[in-house]
XYZ file of C-alpha atoms in Angstrom:
103
model
C -9.071 -14.387 -3.276
C -6.989 -11.459 -4.505
C -6.364 -8.718 -3.522
C -7.560 -5.690 -5.322
C -5.153 -2.914 -6.441
C -6.117 0.706 -8.583
C -4.178 1.288 -11.343
C -1.806 3.660 -11.675
C -1.226 3.824 -8.380
C 1.667 4.076 -6.550
C 0.813 0.609 -4.707
C 0.664 -0.383 -8.799
C 4.629 0.451 -9.861
C 5.641 -1.016 -5.967
C 4.088 -4.086 -6.688
C 5.236 -4.854 -10.501
C 8.464 -4.204 -9.344
C 8.716 -5.749 -6.894
C 6.927 -9.069 -8.454
C 9.874 -8.137 -11.292
C 13.790 -7.887 -9.213
C 14.523 -9.703 -6.513
C 16.485 -9.110 -4.153
C 14.913 -5.658 -3.389
C 15.713 -2.600 -0.364
C 13.870 0.564 -0.193
C 16.491 2.460 -1.990
C 16.562 0.768 -4.710
C 13.263 1.147 -4.855
C 13.286 4.653 -4.321
C 15.795 5.131 -6.792
C 14.377 3.015 -9.563
C 10.688 4.493 -9.293
C 11.771 7.832 -8.725
C 10.031 8.643 -5.658
C 10.297 10.477 -2.789
C 11.798 7.758 0.617
C 9.663 9.162 3.103
C 6.787 8.885 0.474
C 8.083 5.561 -0.867
C 8.510 4.617 3.046
C 4.663 5.085 4.169
C 3.616 3.374 1.132
C 5.622 -0.003 2.413
C 4.414 0.230 5.852
C 0.627 0.645 4.735
C 1.640 -2.632 2.067
C 2.908 -4.823 5.604
C 0.243 -3.855 7.492
C -2.266 -5.347 5.113
C -0.092 -8.466 4.874
C 1.236 -7.707 1.154
C 4.441 -7.161 2.189
C 7.537 -7.922 4.490
C 10.507 -5.291 5.611
C 13.615 -6.658 6.948
C 15.544 -4.178 8.427
C 19.986 -5.064 8.349
C 21.901 -3.463 10.372
C 22.403 -0.493 7.501
C 19.105 -1.729 3.981
C 16.078 -2.032 4.183
C 15.041 -5.171 2.024
C 11.859 -5.353 0.576
C 10.206 -9.165 0.187
C 7.137 -9.992 -1.646
C 4.934 -11.863 0.689
C 1.540 -12.669 -1.444
C 1.541 -12.726 -5.311
C -1.911 -13.040 -6.646
C -3.068 -9.345 -7.022
C -5.770 -7.776 -9.245
C -5.704 -5.595 -11.187
C -7.857 -2.816 -11.827
C -9.072 0.510 -13.511
C -8.473 2.317 -16.356
C -4.805 1.937 -18.114
C -3.556 5.606 -19.282
C -4.342 5.151 -22.537
C -7.971 4.777 -22.415
C -8.837 8.225 -20.031
C -6.864 9.592 -22.306
C -8.722 8.148 -24.908
C -12.498 9.536 -23.042
C -11.133 13.318 -21.809
C -10.648 13.689 -26.370
C -13.995 12.517 -27.703
C -15.556 15.176 -25.732
C -16.743 16.202 -28.910
C -16.434 19.355 -31.304
C -16.967 22.535 -29.677
C -18.165 25.982 -31.199
C -16.344 28.269 -31.820
C -17.322 31.597 -32.443
C -16.062 32.093 -36.580
C -17.912 28.987 -36.155
C -21.702 30.857 -34.864
C -24.052 32.202 -37.878
C -26.297 34.667 -36.324
C -27.455 37.877 -37.285
C -24.132 39.905 -37.605
C -23.064 37.555 -39.824
C -25.600 37.000 -41.733
């Protein structure tokens, strides 16, 4: 059964990076994804608890290894989300409103 990952989340960004690059250290992930190190460490620990990644601590580096590759990304893409926000219709302004004073 595939693991469901929300599209556009930090989890998705990490997993897509790990699918493309190997070997990867936590320092490389933080630098390339521009994520603060404590936030990245929390997310990696959560992924490790779910059995998705494995953290290998060496003396000077921590390597991240992807254990599973069966992901299902779901949710709206950013381009779709923007389109839905913009399709609210035309709002009437005070210039468009006709009333007794504008006769």
